[in-house]
Amino acid sequence: MSGAATSAAVALLSPLQAGLVGLAGQAQRAWSRRHYDRVPANAGSGLWGAAGASVRYACGTHGLPVQEAVALALFSGVVVNVIYTSVSLTFLTGMPALQMVRQILTPAVLGAYGYFLIAGALASTMLGHGLEGLWRASGLFVLAIAIGDSVGGRSIRAFLEGQLAATEPHVQYSRLAQGTFHDMRNHIAATKANLSEINARALDDEDASSLASAIASLDDALQLLVEAQDTGLPTSLTAFDRVDLAELCRQTVAIHRRASGRQHVALLSQTPDNEVPVFGNAVLLGEVITNLLINSIEASLPTGSVTVRCRSLAESAEVSVSDTGGGVPRDLIPRIFEPGFSTKAGSGRGLGLYTSLGIARQHHGDLRYVRDSAGSRFILTLPDYDRGKVVLSAIKGR
């Protein structure tokens, strides 16, 4: 009803009066729904009316026939309303304006605007015929309300039913994940308990180091599972702390050195002796480095080499993992971070790089791929400790 009334005001009234009609319609709509619209000050329909009537006045001033001036005014008012609404919601949601316009202009919305324009044009002709015209226009608005409620109700019901159907697989997966987390925690805890019973002093240095690395990895896995099961999230900022990225690289390399040696792949580590501090979750960052290491080791088979480098930059820290595996084919490079995409025929699940990129961005960093002459190089970039703590704490406080 408010849309048809605003359209009629565009065709008949001054810009100020048409703007007030639009504002009144939006205010009534917000009151009936008992909340304010997300568009600031309900100004969308007010601008619709004022802009449309202004175009009509301008067209009349330049001698355009009344019918053409009204048609152009009605169309211009709708365009102004769509632009204003899209820009306002862009500021509220962060979604690009053009993408917001595409989401707003659904067939149902376009049909509604078309009906508003037709109803407004008809009402404007009826209102000029005295009391009888007023009654006819009122009947037209009542019909607008009935059609709007009927079409809107069906659309909302269909939308909600579709949302429920789309959500069901995620609910089932969530239940499966909860049970899996519980079982894995038990198995990992039992494995850790048994490994802890081994007397490390009876082992040689290499075996003792491998045992310590295995127990540390199990501790990390248990921490991830506990946080995921308790919060439903992989981690939270409460688990973020000061992490020495250089030491984390050395530990991760030590865990995988023996396995890479069995596959005849040389695993090299080039890390500074001084601390490379970042603000983050050591377990998740270790998972990123582990994913990159495993991929590089597999790509370098047989008799290749993998090099892990860590360094501090001006306001950031960087870890690079390079290999001699020949590199990713150029036509596949744009897809390597897509979920489910893998270059490993039959064995890959396509989640390692996707997850690693997500963790990097969760830390307000980035992960990128560079094709070297000898093979591949993945570069993890993170803000340094001071900058990362400020940025991530600000995000948490929103």
Short mmCIF file of C-alpha atoms in Angstrom, two decimals:
data_model
loop_
_atom_site.label_atom_id
_atom_site.label_comp_id
_atom_site.label_asym_id
_atom_site.label_seq_id
_atom_site.Cartn_x
_atom_site.Cartn_y
_atom_site.Cartn_z
CA MET A 1 0.00 0.00 0.00
CA SER A 2 2.79 2.45 0.89
CA GLY A 3 4.49 1.80 -2.46
CA ALA A 4 1.31 2.48 -4.43
CA ALA A 5 0.58 5.59 -2.35
CA THR A 6 4.10 6.91 -2.91
CA SER A 7 3.76 6.32 -6.65
CA ALA A 8 0.46 8.21 -6.69
CA ALA A 9 2.09 11.08 -4.75
CA VAL A 10 4.91 11.20 -7.32
CA ALA A 11 2.33 11.64 -10.07
CA LEU A 12 0.27 14.35 -8.29
CA LEU A 13 2.05 16.19 -5.48
CA SER A 14 5.04 18.46 -4.96
CA PRO A 15 8.44 16.94 -4.09
CA LEU A 16 8.06 17.89 -0.41
CA GLN A 17 4.54 16.46 -0.18
CA ALA A 18 5.51 13.27 -2.05
CA GLY A 19 8.50 12.81 0.25
CA LEU A 20 6.26 13.16 3.32
CA VAL A 21 3.83 10.59 1.90
CA GLY A 22 6.72 8.15 1.40
CA LEU A 23 8.01 8.72 4.93
CA ALA A 24 4.52 8.29 6.38
CA GLY A 25 4.06 5.00 4.55
CA GLN A 26 7.38 3.65 5.80
CA ALA A 27 6.71 4.85 9.34
CA GLN A 28 3.32 3.11 9.35
CA ARG A 29 4.91 -0.08 8.03
CA ALA A 30 7.64 0.00 10.68
CA TRP A 31 5.08 0.65 13.44
CA SER A 32 2.90 -2.27 12.34
CA ARG A 33 5.95 -4.57 12.44
CA ARG A 34 7.03 -3.10 15.81
CA HIS A 35 10.61 -2.44 14.72
CA TYR A 36 12.60 -0.03 12.59
CA ASP A 37 13.76 -1.01 9.13
CA ARG A 38 17.48 -1.54 8.69
CA VAL A 39 17.62 1.34 6.19
CA PRO A 40 18.49 4.43 8.28
CA ALA A 41 15.55 6.65 9.28
CA ASN A 42 13.16 4.83 6.91
CA ALA A 43 14.26 7.36 4.29
CA GLY A 44 14.04 5.08 1.26
CA SER A 45 10.41 5.76 0.37
CA GLY A 46 10.80 9.42 1.31
CA LEU A 47 13.55 9.78 -1.28
CA TRP A 48 11.46 7.74 -3.71
CA GLY A 49 8.64 10.25 -3.47
CA ALA A 50 10.74 13.41 -3.41
CA ALA A 51 13.06 12.36 -6.24
CA GLY A 52 10.21 11.15 -8.45
CA ALA A 53 8.15 14.31 -7.98
CA SER A 54 11.24 16.44 -8.64
CA VAL A 55 11.78 14.65 -11.96
CA ARG A 56 8.13 15.27 -12.86
CA TYR A 57 8.51 18.98 -12.10
CA ALA A 58 11.71 19.17 -14.13
CA CYS A 59 10.12 17.40 -17.10
CA GLY A 60 7.09 19.71 -16.95
CA THR A 61 9.37 22.75 -16.86
CA HIS A 62 11.03 21.58 -20.08
CA GLY A 63 7.68 21.10 -21.84
CA LEU A 64 7.45 17.29 -21.74
CA PRO A 65 3.85 15.96 -22.04
CA VAL A 66 2.19 15.10 -18.74
CA GLN A 67 1.92 11.36 -19.42
CA GLU A 68 5.58 11.05 -20.36
CA ALA A 69 6.67 13.20 -17.42
CA VAL A 70 4.69 11.04 -14.98
CA ALA A 71 6.06 7.81 -16.46
CA LEU A 72 9.64 9.06 -16.25
CA ALA A 73 9.04 10.34 -12.71
CA LEU A 74 7.66 7.01 -11.52
CA PHE A 75 10.60 5.10 -12.97
CA SER A 76 13.15 7.57 -11.57
CA GLY A 77 11.66 7.33 -8.08
CA VAL A 78 11.99 3.56 -8.06
CA VAL A 79 15.62 3.74 -9.27
CA VAL A 80 16.50 6.23 -6.51
CA ASN A 81 14.85 4.00 -3.90
CA VAL A 82 16.76 0.90 -5.06
CA ILE A 83 20.11 2.74 -5.14
CA TYR A 84 19.60 4.29 -1.70
CA THR A 85 18.53 0.98 -0.16
CA SER A 86 21.46 -0.90 -1.73
CA VAL A 87 24.05 1.65 -0.60
CA SER A 88 22.61 1.75 2.93
CA LEU A 89 22.63 -2.03 3.28
CA THR A 90 26.15 -2.13 1.85
CA PHE A 91 27.39 -0.01 4.76
CA LEU A 92 25.50 -2.21 7.23
CA THR A 93 26.56 -5.60 5.86
CA GLY A 94 29.85 -4.94 4.07
CA MET A 95 28.51 -6.59 0.90
CA PRO A 96 29.53 -4.83 -2.38
CA ALA A 97 26.82 -2.47 -3.67
CA LEU A 98 26.43 -4.16 -7.06
CA GLN A 99 26.06 -7.57 -5.42
CA MET A 100 23.46 -6.08 -3.05
CA VAL A 101 21.53 -4.66 -6.03
CA ARG A 102 21.48 -8.10 -7.65
CA GLN A 103 20.16 -9.63 -4.44
CA ILE A 104 17.48 -6.97 -4.02
CA LEU A 105 16.19 -7.03 -7.60
CA THR A 106 14.61 -10.47 -7.52
CA PRO A 107 11.70 -11.26 -9.87
CA ALA A 108 9.28 -10.92 -6.94
CA VAL A 109 10.60 -7.46 -6.04
CA LEU A 110 10.53 -6.30 -9.66
CA GLY A 111 6.96 -7.55 -9.92
CA ALA A 112 6.05 -5.65 -6.75
CA TYR A 113 7.59 -2.43 -8.09
CA GLY A 114 5.71 -2.91 -11.35
CA TYR A 115 2.46 -3.29 -9.45
CA PHE A 116 3.20 -0.19 -7.37
CA LEU A 117 3.76 1.86 -10.52
CA ILE A 118 0.60 0.64 -12.21
CA ALA A 119 -1.48 1.12 -9.05
CA GLY A 120 0.00 4.57 -8.47
CA ALA A 121 -0.65 5.66 -12.06
CA LEU A 122 -4.26 4.44 -11.89
CA ALA A 123 -4.83 6.03 -8.48
CA SER A 124 -3.46 9.36 -9.69
CA THR A 125 -6.05 9.45 -12.48
CA MET A 126 -8.88 8.44 -10.13
CA LEU A 127 -8.05 11.00 -7.44
CA GLY A 128 -8.73 13.84 -9.84
CA HIS A 129 -12.45 13.00 -10.05
CA GLY A 130 -13.70 14.06 -6.64
CA LEU A 131 -15.23 11.82 -4.01
CA GLU A 132 -15.94 8.98 -6.42
CA GLY A 133 -12.31 8.93 -7.47
CA LEU A 134 -11.22 8.86 -3.86
CA TRP A 135 -13.38 5.77 -3.20
CA ARG A 136 -12.04 4.04 -6.28
CA ALA A 137 -8.46 4.80 -5.33
CA SER A 138 -9.11 3.50 -1.80
CA GLY A 139 -10.46 0.25 -3.26
CA LEU A 140 -7.33 -0.02 -5.37
CA PHE A 141 -5.13 0.34 -2.30
CA VAL A 142 -7.14 -2.27 -0.41
CA LEU A 143 -6.59 -4.63 -3.35
CA ALA A 144 -2.87 -3.80 -3.18
CA ILE A 145 -2.81 -4.82 0.49
CA ALA A 146 -4.61 -8.11 -0.20
CA ILE A 147 -2.35 -9.06 -3.10
CA GLY A 148 0.79 -8.01 -1.25
CA ASP A 149 -0.07 -10.07 1.82
CA SER A 150 -0.97 -13.12 -0.27
CA VAL A 151 2.10 -13.04 -2.50
CA GLY A 152 4.40 -12.04 0.37
CA GLY A 153 3.12 -14.81 2.63
CA ARG A 154 3.66 -17.47 -0.03
CA SER A 155 7.13 -16.15 -0.80
CA ILE A 156 8.17 -16.13 2.85
CA ARG A 157 6.79 -19.63 3.43
CA ALA A 158 8.60 -20.99 0.36
CA PHE A 159 11.83 -19.29 1.46
CA LEU A 160 11.65 -20.72 4.98
CA GLU A 161 10.87 -24.21 3.71
CA GLY A 162 13.86 -24.02 1.38
CA GLN A 163 16.09 -22.84 4.22
CA LEU A 164 14.98 -25.73 6.44
CA ALA A 165 15.60 -28.26 3.68
CA ALA A 166 19.07 -26.84 3.03
CA THR A 167 19.92 -26.85 6.74
CA GLU A 168 19.02 -30.50 7.41
CA PRO A 169 22.25 -32.02 5.98
CA HIS A 170 24.32 -29.59 8.08
CA VAL A 171 22.43 -30.60 11.23
CA GLN A 172 23.07 -34.28 10.51
CA TYR A 173 26.74 -33.58 9.81
CA SER A 174 27.02 -31.62 13.06
CA ARG A 175 25.62 -34.55 15.04
CA LEU A 176 28.03 -36.92 13.30
CA ALA A 177 30.93 -34.57 14.00
CA GLN A 178 30.07 -34.35 17.71
CA GLY A 179 30.10 -38.14 18.03
CA THR A 180 33.32 -38.37 16.03
CA PHE A 181 35.01 -35.75 18.23
CA HIS A 182 34.07 -37.75 21.33
CA ASP A 183 35.40 -41.05 19.96
CA MET A 184 38.60 -39.47 18.63
CA ARG A 185 39.31 -37.80 21.97
CA ASN A 186 39.07 -41.18 23.68
CA HIS A 187 41.32 -42.92 21.15
CA ILE A 188 43.93 -40.15 21.18
CA ALA A 189 43.94 -39.99 24.97
CA ALA A 190 44.47 -43.75 25.16
CA THR A 191 47.29 -43.59 22.58
CA LYS A 192 48.99 -40.76 24.45
CA ALA A 193 48.73 -42.66 27.76
CA ASN A 194 50.39 -45.72 26.25
CA LEU A 195 53.17 -43.73 24.59
CA SER A 196 53.84 -41.92 27.85
CA GLU A 197 54.56 -45.27 29.50
CA ILE A 198 57.55 -45.81 27.22
CA ASN A 199 60.82 -45.08 28.99
CA ALA A 200 62.45 -42.44 26.80
CA ARG A 201 65.79 -42.90 28.57
CA ALA A 202 66.00 -46.44 27.18
CA LEU A 203 65.82 -45.11 23.61
CA ASP A 204 68.51 -43.56 21.49
CA ASP A 205 68.37 -39.82 20.89
CA GLU A 206 66.57 -40.05 17.55
CA ASP A 207 63.88 -42.41 18.87
CA ALA A 208 63.43 -40.32 22.03
CA SER A 209 62.99 -37.19 19.92
CA SER A 210 60.40 -38.95 17.74
CA LEU A 211 58.52 -40.12 20.82
CA ALA A 212 58.45 -36.59 22.28
CA SER A 213 57.25 -35.19 18.95
CA ALA A 214 54.48 -37.82 18.75
CA ILE A 215 53.23 -37.00 22.26
CA ALA A 216 53.33 -33.26 21.50
CA SER A 217 51.29 -33.84 18.32
CA LEU A 218 48.72 -35.82 20.28
CA ASP A 219 48.47 -32.98 22.81
CA ASP A 220 47.79 -30.55 19.96
CA ALA A 221 45.16 -32.84 18.47
CA LEU A 222 43.42 -33.20 21.82
CA GLN A 223 43.36 -29.44 22.29
CA LEU A 224 41.76 -28.92 18.88
CA LEU A 225 39.12 -31.57 19.52
CA VAL A 226 38.28 -30.22 22.98
CA GLU A 227 37.83 -26.67 21.67
CA ALA A 228 35.79 -27.79 18.66
CA GLN A 229 33.52 -30.00 20.78
CA ASP A 230 33.03 -27.45 23.56
CA THR A 231 32.48 -24.33 21.42
CA GLY A 232 31.47 -25.66 17.99
CA LEU A 233 34.33 -23.59 16.56
CA PRO A 234 37.88 -24.55 15.56
CA THR A 235 39.28 -22.00 18.00
CA SER A 236 38.64 -18.59 19.51
CA LEU A 237 40.73 -15.55 20.29
CA THR A 238 40.92 -16.71 23.90
CA ALA A 239 43.29 -19.43 22.61
CA PHE A 240 45.52 -16.87 20.86
CA ASP A 241 48.80 -15.95 22.49
CA ARG A 242 52.40 -15.08 21.71
CA VAL A 243 53.87 -17.69 19.37
CA ASP A 244 57.49 -17.98 18.30
CA LEU A 245 57.05 -18.78 14.62
CA ALA A 246 60.71 -19.78 14.19
CA GLU A 247 60.50 -22.32 17.03
CA LEU A 248 57.20 -23.63 15.67
CA CYS A 249 58.87 -24.23 12.29
CA ARG A 250 61.73 -26.09 13.93
CA GLN A 251 59.36 -28.30 15.93
CA THR A 252 57.21 -29.10 12.88
CA VAL A 253 60.25 -29.95 10.78
CA ALA A 254 61.55 -32.22 13.56
CA ILE A 255 58.25 -34.12 13.64
CA HIS A 256 58.39 -34.85 9.91
CA ARG A 257 62.13 -35.28 9.41
CA ARG A 258 62.12 -39.02 9.99
CA ALA A 259 59.16 -39.66 7.67
CA SER A 260 60.70 -37.55 4.90
CA GLY A 261 64.00 -39.40 5.32
CA ARG A 262 62.27 -42.75 4.79
CA GLN A 263 60.92 -41.37 1.52
CA HIS A 264 64.39 -40.10 0.51
CA VAL A 265 63.32 -36.46 0.57
CA ALA A 266 65.77 -34.04 2.18
CA LEU A 267 64.04 -31.76 4.70
CA LEU A 268 65.91 -28.49 5.34
CA SER A 269 65.16 -25.79 7.91
CA GLN A 270 66.41 -22.21 7.68
CA THR A 271 65.17 -20.31 10.73
CA PRO A 272 66.76 -17.47 12.72
CA ASP A 273 68.06 -18.07 16.21
CA ASN A 274 66.14 -15.08 17.56
CA GLU A 275 62.40 -15.16 18.22
CA VAL A 276 59.92 -14.39 15.42
CA PRO A 277 56.85 -13.47 17.49
CA VAL A 278 53.28 -13.47 16.19
CA PHE A 279 49.87 -13.32 17.88
CA GLY A 280 48.03 -16.54 17.14
CA ASN A 281 47.13 -20.11 17.97
CA ALA A 282 50.21 -22.35 17.91
CA VAL A 283 48.20 -25.49 17.15
CA LEU A 284 46.45 -23.99 14.13
CA LEU A 285 49.57 -22.35 12.77
CA GLY A 286 51.39 -25.67 13.22
CA GLU A 287 48.61 -27.29 11.19
CA VAL A 288 49.23 -24.86 8.33
CA ILE A 289 52.97 -25.57 8.29
CA THR A 290 52.28 -29.32 8.56
CA ASN A 291 49.86 -29.22 5.59
CA LEU A 292 52.41 -27.36 3.49
CA LEU A 293 55.20 -29.74 4.52
CA ILE A 294 53.23 -32.88 3.72
CA ASN A 295 52.18 -31.53 0.32
CA SER A 296 55.76 -30.54 -0.52
CA ILE A 297 57.21 -33.88 0.60
CA GLU A 298 54.69 -35.79 -1.52
CA ALA A 299 55.33 -33.50 -4.50
CA SER A 300 59.12 -33.97 -4.21
CA LEU A 301 59.11 -37.77 -4.40
CA PRO A 302 61.46 -39.38 -5.16
CA THR A 303 64.83 -37.95 -4.03
CA GLY A 304 63.77 -34.32 -3.91
CA SER A 305 64.15 -31.67 -1.24
CA VAL A 306 61.90 -29.42 0.84
CA THR A 307 63.06 -26.20 2.51
CA VAL A 308 61.28 -24.36 5.31
CA ARG A 309 62.31 -20.75 5.86
CA CYS A 310 61.15 -18.30 8.53
CA ARG A 311 61.97 -14.61 8.83
CA SER A 312 60.80 -11.32 10.32
CA LEU A 313 59.81 -8.42 8.05
CA ALA A 314 59.01 -4.78 8.83
CA GLU A 315 55.52 -5.33 10.29
CA SER A 316 55.01 -9.02 9.59
CA ALA A 317 56.47 -12.49 9.79
CA GLU A 318 56.82 -14.95 6.93
CA VAL A 319 57.14 -18.72 6.55
CA SER A 320 57.88 -20.20 3.15
CA VAL A 321 57.83 -23.89 2.23
CA SER A 322 59.45 -24.69 -1.11
CA ASP A 323 60.05 -27.98 -2.90
CA THR A 324 61.63 -29.40 -6.05
CA GLY A 325 58.52 -31.19 -7.28
CA GLY A 326 58.12 -29.39 -10.59
CA GLY A 327 55.25 -27.11 -9.51
CA VAL A 328 51.50 -27.04 -10.04
CA PRO A 329 50.40 -26.92 -13.71
CA ARG A 330 49.71 -23.31 -14.63
CA ASP A 331 46.11 -23.92 -15.65
CA LEU A 332 45.36 -25.41 -12.21
CA ILE A 333 46.96 -22.68 -10.08
CA PRO A 334 43.77 -20.57 -9.79
CA ARG A 335 41.96 -23.56 -8.24
CA ILE A 336 44.45 -24.87 -5.67
CA PHE A 337 42.73 -23.14 -2.73
CA GLU A 338 39.24 -24.31 -3.69
CA PRO A 339 37.59 -26.78 -1.27
CA GLY A 340 37.45 -30.28 -2.71
CA PHE A 341 40.04 -29.61 -5.43
CA SER A 342 43.22 -31.71 -5.38
CA THR A 343 46.06 -32.45 -7.76
CA LYS A 344 46.66 -35.81 -6.01
CA ALA A 345 44.90 -38.40 -8.12
CA GLY A 346 42.79 -40.66 -5.94
CA SER A 347 44.38 -39.76 -2.59
CA GLY A 348 43.71 -36.07 -1.96
CA ARG A 349 40.56 -34.62 -0.40
CA GLY A 350 41.24 -31.04 -1.41
CA LEU A 351 40.85 -29.62 2.10
CA GLY A 352 44.44 -29.04 3.28
CA LEU A 353 45.18 -25.82 1.38
CA TYR A 354 41.60 -24.60 1.76
CA THR A 355 41.80 -25.05 5.55
CA SER A 356 45.27 -23.51 5.69
CA LEU A 357 44.13 -20.41 3.84
CA GLY A 358 41.22 -20.08 6.24
CA ILE A 359 43.54 -20.30 9.26
CA ALA A 360 45.89 -17.71 7.74
CA ARG A 361 43.03 -15.27 7.21
CA GLN A 362 41.67 -16.03 10.67
CA HIS A 363 45.02 -14.68 11.90
CA HIS A 364 44.58 -11.64 9.62
CA GLY A 365 47.33 -12.98 7.37
CA ASP A 366 47.50 -14.61 3.95
CA LEU A 367 48.73 -17.71 2.17
CA ARG A 368 49.82 -17.52 -1.44
CA TYR A 369 51.45 -19.75 -4.05
CA VAL A 370 54.50 -18.93 -6.14
CA ARG A 371 55.70 -21.17 -8.97
CA ASP A 372 59.50 -21.40 -8.89
CA SER A 373 61.75 -22.74 -11.60
CA ALA A 374 62.44 -25.88 -9.51
CA GLY A 375 58.98 -26.43 -8.09
CA SER A 376 56.43 -24.85 -5.76
CA ARG A 377 56.70 -22.31 -2.97
CA PHE A 378 53.93 -21.49 -0.51
CA ILE A 379 54.32 -18.32 1.54
CA LEU A 380 52.46 -17.79 4.82
CA THR A 381 52.43 -14.13 5.89
CA LEU A 382 51.23 -13.03 9.34
CA PRO A 383 51.21 -9.68 11.12
CA ASP A 384 53.88 -9.35 13.80
CA TYR A 385 52.89 -9.83 17.44
CA ASP A 386 52.05 -6.21 18.32
CA ARG A 387 50.14 -5.47 15.12
CA GLY A 388 48.36 -8.84 15.13
CA LYS A 389 47.22 -8.48 18.74
CA VAL A 390 45.75 -5.02 18.09
CA VAL A 391 43.95 -6.04 14.89
CA LEU A 392 42.57 -9.35 16.15
CA SER A 393 41.49 -7.92 19.49
CA ALA A 394 39.62 -5.16 17.65
CA ILE A 395 37.82 -7.76 15.51
CA LYS A 396 36.84 -9.72 18.63
CA GLY A 397 35.47 -6.57 20.28
CA ARG A 398 33.01 -5.86 17.46
#
